[in-house]
Short mmCIF file of C-alpha atoms and ligand atoms in Angstrom, two decimals:
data_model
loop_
_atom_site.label_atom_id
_atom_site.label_comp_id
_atom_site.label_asym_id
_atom_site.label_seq_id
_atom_site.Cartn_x
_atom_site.Cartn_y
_atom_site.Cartn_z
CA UNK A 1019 -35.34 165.54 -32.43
CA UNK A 1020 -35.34 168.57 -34.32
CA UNK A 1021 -36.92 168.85 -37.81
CA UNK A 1022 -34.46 168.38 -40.58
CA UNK A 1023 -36.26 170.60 -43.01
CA UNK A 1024 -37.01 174.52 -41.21
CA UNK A 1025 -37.11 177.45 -42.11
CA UNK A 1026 -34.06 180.25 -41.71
CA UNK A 1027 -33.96 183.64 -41.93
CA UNK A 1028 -30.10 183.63 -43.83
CA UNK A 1029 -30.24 185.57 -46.93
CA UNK A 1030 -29.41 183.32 -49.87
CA UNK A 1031 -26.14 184.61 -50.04
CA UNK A 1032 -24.96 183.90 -46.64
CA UNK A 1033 -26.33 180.23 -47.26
CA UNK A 1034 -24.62 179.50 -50.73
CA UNK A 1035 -21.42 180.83 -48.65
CA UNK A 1036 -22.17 178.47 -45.57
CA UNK A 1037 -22.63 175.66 -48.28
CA UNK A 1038 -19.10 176.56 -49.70
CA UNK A 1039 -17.33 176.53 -46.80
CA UNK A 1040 -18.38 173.34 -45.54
CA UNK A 1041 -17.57 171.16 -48.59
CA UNK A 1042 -18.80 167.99 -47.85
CA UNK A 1043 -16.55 165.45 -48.97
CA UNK A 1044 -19.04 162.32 -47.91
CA UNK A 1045 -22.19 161.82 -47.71
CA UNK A 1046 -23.86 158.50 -46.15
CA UNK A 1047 -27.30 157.24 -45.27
CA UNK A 1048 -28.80 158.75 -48.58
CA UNK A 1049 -31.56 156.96 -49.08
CA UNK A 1050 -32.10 155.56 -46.17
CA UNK A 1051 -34.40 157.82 -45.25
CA UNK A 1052 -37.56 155.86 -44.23
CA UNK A 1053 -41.33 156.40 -44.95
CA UNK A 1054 -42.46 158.93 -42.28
CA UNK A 1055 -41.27 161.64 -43.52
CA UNK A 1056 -38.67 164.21 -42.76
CA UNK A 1057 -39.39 164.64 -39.18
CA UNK A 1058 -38.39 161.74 -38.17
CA UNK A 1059 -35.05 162.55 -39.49
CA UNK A 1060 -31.78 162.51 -37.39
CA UNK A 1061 -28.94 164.77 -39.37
CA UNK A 1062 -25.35 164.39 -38.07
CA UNK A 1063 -22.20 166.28 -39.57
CA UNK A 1064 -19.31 165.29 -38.51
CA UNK A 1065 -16.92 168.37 -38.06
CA UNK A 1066 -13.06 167.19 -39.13
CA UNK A 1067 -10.73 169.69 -37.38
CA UNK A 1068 -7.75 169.00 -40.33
CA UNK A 1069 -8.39 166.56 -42.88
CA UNK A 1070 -8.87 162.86 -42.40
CA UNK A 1071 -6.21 161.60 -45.05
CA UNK A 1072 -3.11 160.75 -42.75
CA UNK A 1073 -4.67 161.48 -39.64
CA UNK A 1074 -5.96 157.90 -37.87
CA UNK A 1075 -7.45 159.46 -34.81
CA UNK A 1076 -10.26 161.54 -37.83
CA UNK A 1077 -10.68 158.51 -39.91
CA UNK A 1078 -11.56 156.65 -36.84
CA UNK A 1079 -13.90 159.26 -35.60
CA UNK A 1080 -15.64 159.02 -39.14
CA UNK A 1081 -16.10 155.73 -39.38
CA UNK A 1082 -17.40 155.18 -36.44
CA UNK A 1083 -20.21 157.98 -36.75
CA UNK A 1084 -20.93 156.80 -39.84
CA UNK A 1085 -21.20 153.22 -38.59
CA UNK A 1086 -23.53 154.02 -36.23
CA UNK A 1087 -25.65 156.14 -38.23
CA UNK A 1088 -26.03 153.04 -41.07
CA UNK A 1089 -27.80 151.05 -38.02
CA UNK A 1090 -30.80 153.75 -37.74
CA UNK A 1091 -32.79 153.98 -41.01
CA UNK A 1092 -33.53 157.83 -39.77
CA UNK A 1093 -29.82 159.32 -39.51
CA UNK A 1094 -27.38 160.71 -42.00
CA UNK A 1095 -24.49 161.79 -41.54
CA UNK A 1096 -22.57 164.33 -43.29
CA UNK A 1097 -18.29 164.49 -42.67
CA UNK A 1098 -17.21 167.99 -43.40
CA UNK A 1099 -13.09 169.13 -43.47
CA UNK A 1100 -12.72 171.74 -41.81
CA UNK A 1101 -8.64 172.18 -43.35
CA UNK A 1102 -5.58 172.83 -41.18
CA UNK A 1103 -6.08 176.63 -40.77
CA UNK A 1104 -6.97 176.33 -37.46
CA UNK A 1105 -8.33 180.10 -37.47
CA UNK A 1106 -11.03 178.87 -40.03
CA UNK A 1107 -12.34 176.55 -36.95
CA UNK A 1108 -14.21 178.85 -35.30
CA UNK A 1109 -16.50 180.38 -38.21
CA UNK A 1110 -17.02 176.70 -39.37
CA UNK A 1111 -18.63 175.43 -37.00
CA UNK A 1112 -20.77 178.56 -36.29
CA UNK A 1113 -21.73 178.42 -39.81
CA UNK A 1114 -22.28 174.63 -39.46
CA UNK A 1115 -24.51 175.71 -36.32
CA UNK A 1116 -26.04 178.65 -37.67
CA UNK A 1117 -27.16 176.27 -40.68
CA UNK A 1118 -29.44 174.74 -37.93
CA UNK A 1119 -29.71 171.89 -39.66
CA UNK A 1120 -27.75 169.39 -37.74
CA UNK A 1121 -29.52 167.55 -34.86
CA UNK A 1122 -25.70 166.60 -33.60
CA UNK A 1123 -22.63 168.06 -34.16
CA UNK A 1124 -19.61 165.33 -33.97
CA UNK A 1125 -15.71 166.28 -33.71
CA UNK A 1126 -12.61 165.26 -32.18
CA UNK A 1127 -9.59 167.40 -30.76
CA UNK A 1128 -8.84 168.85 -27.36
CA UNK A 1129 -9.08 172.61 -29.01
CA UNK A 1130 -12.93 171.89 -29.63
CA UNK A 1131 -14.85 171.86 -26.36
CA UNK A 1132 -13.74 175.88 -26.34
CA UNK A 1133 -14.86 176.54 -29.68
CA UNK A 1134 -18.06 174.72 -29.27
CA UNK A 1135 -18.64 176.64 -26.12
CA UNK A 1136 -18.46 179.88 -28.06
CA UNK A 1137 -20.59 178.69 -31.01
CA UNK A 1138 -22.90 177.45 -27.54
CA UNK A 1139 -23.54 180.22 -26.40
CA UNK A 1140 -25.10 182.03 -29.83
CA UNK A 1141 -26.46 178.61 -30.43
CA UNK A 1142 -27.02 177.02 -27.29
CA UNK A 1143 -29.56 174.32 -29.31
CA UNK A 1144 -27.07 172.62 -30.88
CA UNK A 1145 -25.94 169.81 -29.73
CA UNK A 1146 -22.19 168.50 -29.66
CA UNK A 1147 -20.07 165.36 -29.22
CA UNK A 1148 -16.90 165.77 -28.89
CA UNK A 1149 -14.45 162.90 -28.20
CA UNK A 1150 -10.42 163.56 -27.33
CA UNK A 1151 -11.36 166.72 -25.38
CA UNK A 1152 -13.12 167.66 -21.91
CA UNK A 1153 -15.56 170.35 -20.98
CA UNK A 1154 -18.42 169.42 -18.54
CA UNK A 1155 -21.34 171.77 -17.73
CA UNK A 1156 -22.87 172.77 -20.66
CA UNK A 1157 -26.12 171.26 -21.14
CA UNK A 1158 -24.96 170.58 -25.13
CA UNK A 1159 -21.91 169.37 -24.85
CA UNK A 1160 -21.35 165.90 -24.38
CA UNK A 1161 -17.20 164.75 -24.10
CA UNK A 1162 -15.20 161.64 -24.28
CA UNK A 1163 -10.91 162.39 -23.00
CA UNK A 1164 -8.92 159.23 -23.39
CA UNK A 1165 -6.16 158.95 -20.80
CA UNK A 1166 -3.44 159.96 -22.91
CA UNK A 1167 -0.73 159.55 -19.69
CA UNK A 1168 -1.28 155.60 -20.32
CA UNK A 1169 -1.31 155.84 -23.99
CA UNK A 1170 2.21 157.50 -23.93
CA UNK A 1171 3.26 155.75 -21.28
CA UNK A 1172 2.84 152.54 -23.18
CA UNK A 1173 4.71 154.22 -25.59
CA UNK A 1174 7.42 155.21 -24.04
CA UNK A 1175 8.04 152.07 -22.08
CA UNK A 1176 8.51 150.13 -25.50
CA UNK A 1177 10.79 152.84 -27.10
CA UNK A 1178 13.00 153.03 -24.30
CA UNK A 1179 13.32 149.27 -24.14
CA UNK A 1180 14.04 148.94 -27.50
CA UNK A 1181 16.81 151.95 -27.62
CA UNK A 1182 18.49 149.91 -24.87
CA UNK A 1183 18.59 147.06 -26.68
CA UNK A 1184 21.28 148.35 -29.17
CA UNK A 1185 19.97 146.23 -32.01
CA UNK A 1186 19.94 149.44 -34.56
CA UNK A 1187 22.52 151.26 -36.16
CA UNK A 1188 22.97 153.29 -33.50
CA UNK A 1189 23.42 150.76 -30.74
CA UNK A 1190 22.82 150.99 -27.43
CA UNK A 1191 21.36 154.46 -26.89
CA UNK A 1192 19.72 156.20 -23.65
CA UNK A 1193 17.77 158.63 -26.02
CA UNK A 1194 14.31 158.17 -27.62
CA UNK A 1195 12.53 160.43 -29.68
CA UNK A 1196 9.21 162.46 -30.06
CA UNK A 1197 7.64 164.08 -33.10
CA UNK A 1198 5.10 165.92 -32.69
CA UNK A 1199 2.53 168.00 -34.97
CA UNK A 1200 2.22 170.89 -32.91
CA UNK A 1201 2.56 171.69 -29.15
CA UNK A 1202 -0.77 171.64 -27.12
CA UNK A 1203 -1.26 171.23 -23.44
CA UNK A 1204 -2.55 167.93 -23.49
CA UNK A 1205 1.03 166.93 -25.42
CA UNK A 1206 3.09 169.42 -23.44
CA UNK A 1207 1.69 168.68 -19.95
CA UNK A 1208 0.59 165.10 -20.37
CA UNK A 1209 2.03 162.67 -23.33
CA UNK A 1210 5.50 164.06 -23.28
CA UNK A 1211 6.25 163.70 -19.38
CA UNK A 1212 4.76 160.44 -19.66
CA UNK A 1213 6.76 159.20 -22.47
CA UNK A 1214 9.72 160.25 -20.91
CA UNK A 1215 8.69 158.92 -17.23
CA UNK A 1216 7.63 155.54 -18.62
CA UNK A 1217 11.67 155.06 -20.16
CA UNK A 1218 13.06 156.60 -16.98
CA UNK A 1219 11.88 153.32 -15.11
CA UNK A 1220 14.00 151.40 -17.59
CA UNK A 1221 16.90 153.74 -16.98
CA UNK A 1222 17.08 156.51 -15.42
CA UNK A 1223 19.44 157.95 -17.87
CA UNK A 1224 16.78 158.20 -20.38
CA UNK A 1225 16.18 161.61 -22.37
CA UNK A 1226 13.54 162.78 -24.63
CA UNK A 1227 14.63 164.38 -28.05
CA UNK A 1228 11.34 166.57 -28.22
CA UNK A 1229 10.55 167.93 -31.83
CA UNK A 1230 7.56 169.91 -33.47
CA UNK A 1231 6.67 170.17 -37.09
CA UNK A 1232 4.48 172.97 -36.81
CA UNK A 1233 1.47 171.75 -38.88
CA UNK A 1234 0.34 168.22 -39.59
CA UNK A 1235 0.77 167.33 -42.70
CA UNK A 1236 4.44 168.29 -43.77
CA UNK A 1237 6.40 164.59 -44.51
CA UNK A 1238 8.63 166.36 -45.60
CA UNK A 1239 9.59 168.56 -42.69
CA UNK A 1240 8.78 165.13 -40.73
CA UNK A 1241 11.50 163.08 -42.80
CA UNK A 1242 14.03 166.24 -42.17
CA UNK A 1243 13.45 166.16 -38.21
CA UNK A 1244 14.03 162.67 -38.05
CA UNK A 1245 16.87 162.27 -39.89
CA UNK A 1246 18.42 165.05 -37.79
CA UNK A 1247 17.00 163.04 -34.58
CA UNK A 1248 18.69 160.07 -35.38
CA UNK A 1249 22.20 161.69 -36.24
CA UNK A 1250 21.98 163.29 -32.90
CA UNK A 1251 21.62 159.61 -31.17
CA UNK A 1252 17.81 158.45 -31.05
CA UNK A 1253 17.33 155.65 -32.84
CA UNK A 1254 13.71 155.13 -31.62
CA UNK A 1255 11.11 157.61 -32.45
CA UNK A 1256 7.30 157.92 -31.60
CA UNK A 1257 5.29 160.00 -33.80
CA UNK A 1258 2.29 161.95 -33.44
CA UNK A 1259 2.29 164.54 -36.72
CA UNK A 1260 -0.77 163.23 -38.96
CA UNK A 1261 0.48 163.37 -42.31
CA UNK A 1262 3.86 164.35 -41.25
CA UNK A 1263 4.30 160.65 -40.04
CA UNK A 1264 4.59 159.21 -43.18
CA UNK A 1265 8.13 161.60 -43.56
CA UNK A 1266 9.11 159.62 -39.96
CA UNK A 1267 8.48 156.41 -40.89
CA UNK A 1268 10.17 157.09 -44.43
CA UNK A 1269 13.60 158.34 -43.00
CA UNK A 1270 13.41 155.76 -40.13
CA UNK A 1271 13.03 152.70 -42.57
CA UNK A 1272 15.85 154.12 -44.76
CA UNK A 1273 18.36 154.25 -41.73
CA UNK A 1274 17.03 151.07 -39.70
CA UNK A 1275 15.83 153.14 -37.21
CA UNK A 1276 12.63 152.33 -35.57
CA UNK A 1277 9.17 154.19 -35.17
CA UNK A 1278 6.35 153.60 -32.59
CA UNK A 1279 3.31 154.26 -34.14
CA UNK A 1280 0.18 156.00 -31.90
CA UNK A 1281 -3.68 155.91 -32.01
CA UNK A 1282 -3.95 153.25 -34.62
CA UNK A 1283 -2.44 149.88 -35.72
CA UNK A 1284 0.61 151.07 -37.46
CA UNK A 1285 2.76 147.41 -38.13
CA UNK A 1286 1.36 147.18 -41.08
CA UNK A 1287 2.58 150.81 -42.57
CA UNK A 1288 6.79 149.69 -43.14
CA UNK A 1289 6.48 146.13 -41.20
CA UNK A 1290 10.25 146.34 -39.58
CA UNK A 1291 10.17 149.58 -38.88
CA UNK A 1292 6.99 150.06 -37.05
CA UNK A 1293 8.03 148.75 -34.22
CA UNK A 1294 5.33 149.32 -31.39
CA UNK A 1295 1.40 150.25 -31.58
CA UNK A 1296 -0.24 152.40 -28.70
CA UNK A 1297 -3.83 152.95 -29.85
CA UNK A 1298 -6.74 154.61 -29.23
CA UNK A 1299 -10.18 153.01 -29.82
CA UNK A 1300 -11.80 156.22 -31.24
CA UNK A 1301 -13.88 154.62 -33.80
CA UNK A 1302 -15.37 152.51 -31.08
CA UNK A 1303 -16.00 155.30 -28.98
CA UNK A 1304 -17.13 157.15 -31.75
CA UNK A 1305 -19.45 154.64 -32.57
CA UNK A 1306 -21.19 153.69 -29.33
CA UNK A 1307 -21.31 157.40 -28.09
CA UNK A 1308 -23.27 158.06 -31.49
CA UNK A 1309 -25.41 155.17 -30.89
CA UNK A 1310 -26.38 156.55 -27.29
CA UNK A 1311 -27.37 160.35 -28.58
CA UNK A 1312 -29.17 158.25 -31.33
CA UNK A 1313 -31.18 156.54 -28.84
CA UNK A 1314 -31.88 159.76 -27.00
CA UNK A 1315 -29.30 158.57 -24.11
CA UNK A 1316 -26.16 160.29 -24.09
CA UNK A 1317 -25.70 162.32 -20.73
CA UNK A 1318 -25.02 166.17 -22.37
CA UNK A 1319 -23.35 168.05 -19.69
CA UNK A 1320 -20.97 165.68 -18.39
CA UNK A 1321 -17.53 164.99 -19.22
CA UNK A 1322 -15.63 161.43 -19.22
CA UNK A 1323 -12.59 160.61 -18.90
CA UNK A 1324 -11.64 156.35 -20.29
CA UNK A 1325 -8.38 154.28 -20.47
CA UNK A 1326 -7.18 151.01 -20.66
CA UNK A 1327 -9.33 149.31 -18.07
CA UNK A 1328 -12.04 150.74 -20.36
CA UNK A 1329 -10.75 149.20 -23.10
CA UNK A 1330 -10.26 152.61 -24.83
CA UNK A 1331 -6.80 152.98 -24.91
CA UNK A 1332 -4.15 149.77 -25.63
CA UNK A 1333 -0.98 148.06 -27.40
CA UNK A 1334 -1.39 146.18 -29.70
CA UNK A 1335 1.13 142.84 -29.48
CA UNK A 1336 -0.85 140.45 -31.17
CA UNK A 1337 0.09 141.37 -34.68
CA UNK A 1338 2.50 139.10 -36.20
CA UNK A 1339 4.53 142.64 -37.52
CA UNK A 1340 4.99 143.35 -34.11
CA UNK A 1341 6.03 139.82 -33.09
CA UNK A 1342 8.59 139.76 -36.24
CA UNK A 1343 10.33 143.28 -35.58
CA UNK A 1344 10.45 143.14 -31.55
CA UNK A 1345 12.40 140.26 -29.41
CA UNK A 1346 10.85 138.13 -27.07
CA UNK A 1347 12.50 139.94 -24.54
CA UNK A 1348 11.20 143.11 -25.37
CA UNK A 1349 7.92 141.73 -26.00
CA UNK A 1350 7.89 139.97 -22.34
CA UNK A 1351 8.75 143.18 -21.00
CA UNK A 1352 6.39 145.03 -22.68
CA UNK A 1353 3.36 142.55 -21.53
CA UNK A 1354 4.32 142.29 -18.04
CA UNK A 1355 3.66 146.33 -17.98
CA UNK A 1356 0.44 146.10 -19.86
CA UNK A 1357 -0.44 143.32 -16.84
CA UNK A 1358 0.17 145.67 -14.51
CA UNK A 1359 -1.97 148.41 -15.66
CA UNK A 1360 -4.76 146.31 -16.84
CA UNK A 1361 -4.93 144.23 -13.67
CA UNK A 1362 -4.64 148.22 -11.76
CA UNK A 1363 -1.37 146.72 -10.01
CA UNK A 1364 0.30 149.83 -11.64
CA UNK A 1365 -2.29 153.53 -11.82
CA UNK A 1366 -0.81 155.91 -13.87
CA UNK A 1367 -3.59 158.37 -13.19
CA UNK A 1368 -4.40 160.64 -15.94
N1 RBF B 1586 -3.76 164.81 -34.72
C1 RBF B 1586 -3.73 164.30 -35.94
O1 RBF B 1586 -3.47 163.10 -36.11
N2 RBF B 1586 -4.00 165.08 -37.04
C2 RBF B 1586 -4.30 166.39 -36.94
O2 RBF B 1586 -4.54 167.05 -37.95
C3 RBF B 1586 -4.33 166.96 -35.63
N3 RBF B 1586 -4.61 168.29 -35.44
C4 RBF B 1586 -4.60 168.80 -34.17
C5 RBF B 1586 -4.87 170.16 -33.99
C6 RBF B 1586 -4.87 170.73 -32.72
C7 RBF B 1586 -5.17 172.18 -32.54
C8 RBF B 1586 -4.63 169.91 -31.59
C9 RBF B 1586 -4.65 170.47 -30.21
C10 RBF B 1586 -4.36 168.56 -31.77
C11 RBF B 1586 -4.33 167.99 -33.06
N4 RBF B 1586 -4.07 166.65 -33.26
C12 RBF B 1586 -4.05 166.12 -34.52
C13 RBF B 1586 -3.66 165.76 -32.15
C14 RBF B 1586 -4.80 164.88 -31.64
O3 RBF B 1586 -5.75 165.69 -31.00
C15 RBF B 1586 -4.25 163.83 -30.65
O4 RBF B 1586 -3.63 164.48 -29.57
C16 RBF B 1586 -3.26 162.92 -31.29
O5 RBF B 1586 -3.83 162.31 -32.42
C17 RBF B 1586 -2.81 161.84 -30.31
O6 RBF B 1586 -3.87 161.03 -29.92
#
């Protein structure tokens, strides 16, 4: 591992900037530093792309890191926000590189394994994890993709289901509805299709209302989209806007529509309303891929790709919010899919 303490040839200026920018917002493992000394150090920042507050699929990733570095007396870890001005990305993380104090560089988002491939190649000793992205190749760059295509798919199955159920204001309705944060090719080219393939095999009359916030954290804009979603005849709406959601979930509950949550347990959020769970198991991922660069094992270079046989993407129907909002029918439908993936009767591919 590198030494935590070096020497750099910034001027003090460019440091106290570097410092600025990267406002650390939590620190963990102080003081567990143990007796030999600073070499034996293991420094990890974790590199938010947004801000964690209202996006699950960042808390996870923190928590996890951070979980993993309170099991080795050596690490800290360091989370730093990068903000939602996605130019800012870029200069971040060379900064946070160019501070060369980081023995691993953790972050999360498909946009990253490009970015850290620039800041690579002026860098190329830093070392990255990234997790919900894919780059293989680069000797520093370790990835983790989740198969998104089942995650949505999941999704999409249990929105359609319940739309054709009728038992909203709406009644029985052919439409179900998607709100995302931005567009991005992994949502344009992968969760949307599969969204709207998965209700297609309960009907092929099935449409997808399709609808982007621009940014992920407007409710409000979130609440406005909805609302004009569910007057146009979708009664059933997943969401995938980070803070935005809360706007979703807030119109939905106030017009007995019904929102399927992704990436994290969501019953709990308006129990009634969220109506379906499709989750990602990033802090596990997060966790156990820390633990392996931790133990010196994680395979830089390559690039994987995990799903629900992995146990890295799921539904969650055991929670007694779920059980409460959804009929048995539903439910019984719902399962028998998940059997058929799980058992790889049914490969969605990814
Ligand atoms: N998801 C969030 O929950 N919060 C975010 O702030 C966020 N920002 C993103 C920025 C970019 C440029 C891209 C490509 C995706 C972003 N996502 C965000 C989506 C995230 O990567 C993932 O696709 C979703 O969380 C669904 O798992």
């Amino acid at each position: 591992m590198r030494r935590l303490i070096h020497t750099t040839r910034l001027p003090e200026w460019a440091l106290a900037v570097t410092l600025m920018l990267l406002v650390p917002v939590i620190f963990s493992g102080c003081g567990k530093r143990n007796d030999a000394g600073p070499a034996s150090r293991v420094s990890i920042a974790v590199f938010v792309p947004g801000v964690m507050s209202g996006s699950p699929i960042y808390e996870m990733l923190a928590q996890g890191v951070q979980r993993a570095g309170s099991e080795y007396p050596q690490a800290e870890v360091q989370v730093v926000e990068a903000g939602y001005n996605q130019a800012e990305w870029e200069p971040k993380l060379t900064a946070l590189a160019a501070a060369k104090s980081y023995d691993l560089i953790v972050s999360s988002n498909p946009s990253l394994p490009a970015l850290a491939q620039a800041v690579s190649a002026k860098f190329p000793e830093q070392k990255f994890l990234l997790l919900d992205g894919e780059i293989s190749g680069n000797p520093a760059i370790y990835t983790m993709r989740y198969n998104q295509r089942e995650q949505a798919y999941i999704a999409g199955h249990i929105a359609a289901l319940i739309a054709q159920e009728g038992k909203t204001p709406i009644g029985v309705s052919k439409k179900i509805g998607l709100i995302a944060g931005q567009e991005y090719p992994a949502m344009n080219t992968i969760m949307l299709p599969a969204y709207g393939e998965a209700a297609r095999t309960i009907d092929p009359a099935f449409k997808v209302d399709f609808r982007v916030v621009g940014n992920w954290f407007d409710a409000g804009r979130g609440a406005e989209l909805a609302l004009d979603m569910i007057r146009s005849g979708s009664a059933v709406i997943l969401c995938v806007a980070g803070g935005a959601n809360e706007g979703v979930v807030q119109a939905a509950s106030e017009t007995g529509a019904k929102v399927i949550w992704f990436d994290t347990n969501g019953y709990g959020i308006r129990p009634g309303t969220v109506a379906g769970s499709a989750i990602l198991r990033q802090d596990l991922a997060a966790y156990e891929q820390t633990k392996r660069f931790l133990d010196g094992t994680l395979p830089f270079g390559t690039a994987e790709v995990v799903g629900i046989k992995d146990g890295y993407v799921d539904f969650i129907e055991d929670d007694q919010n779920y059980i409460a909002a959804v009929s048995s029918e539903v439910r019984a439908k719902q399962a028998e899919l998940l059997r058929r993936i799980r058992t790889g009767e049914l490969v969605l591919g990814n």
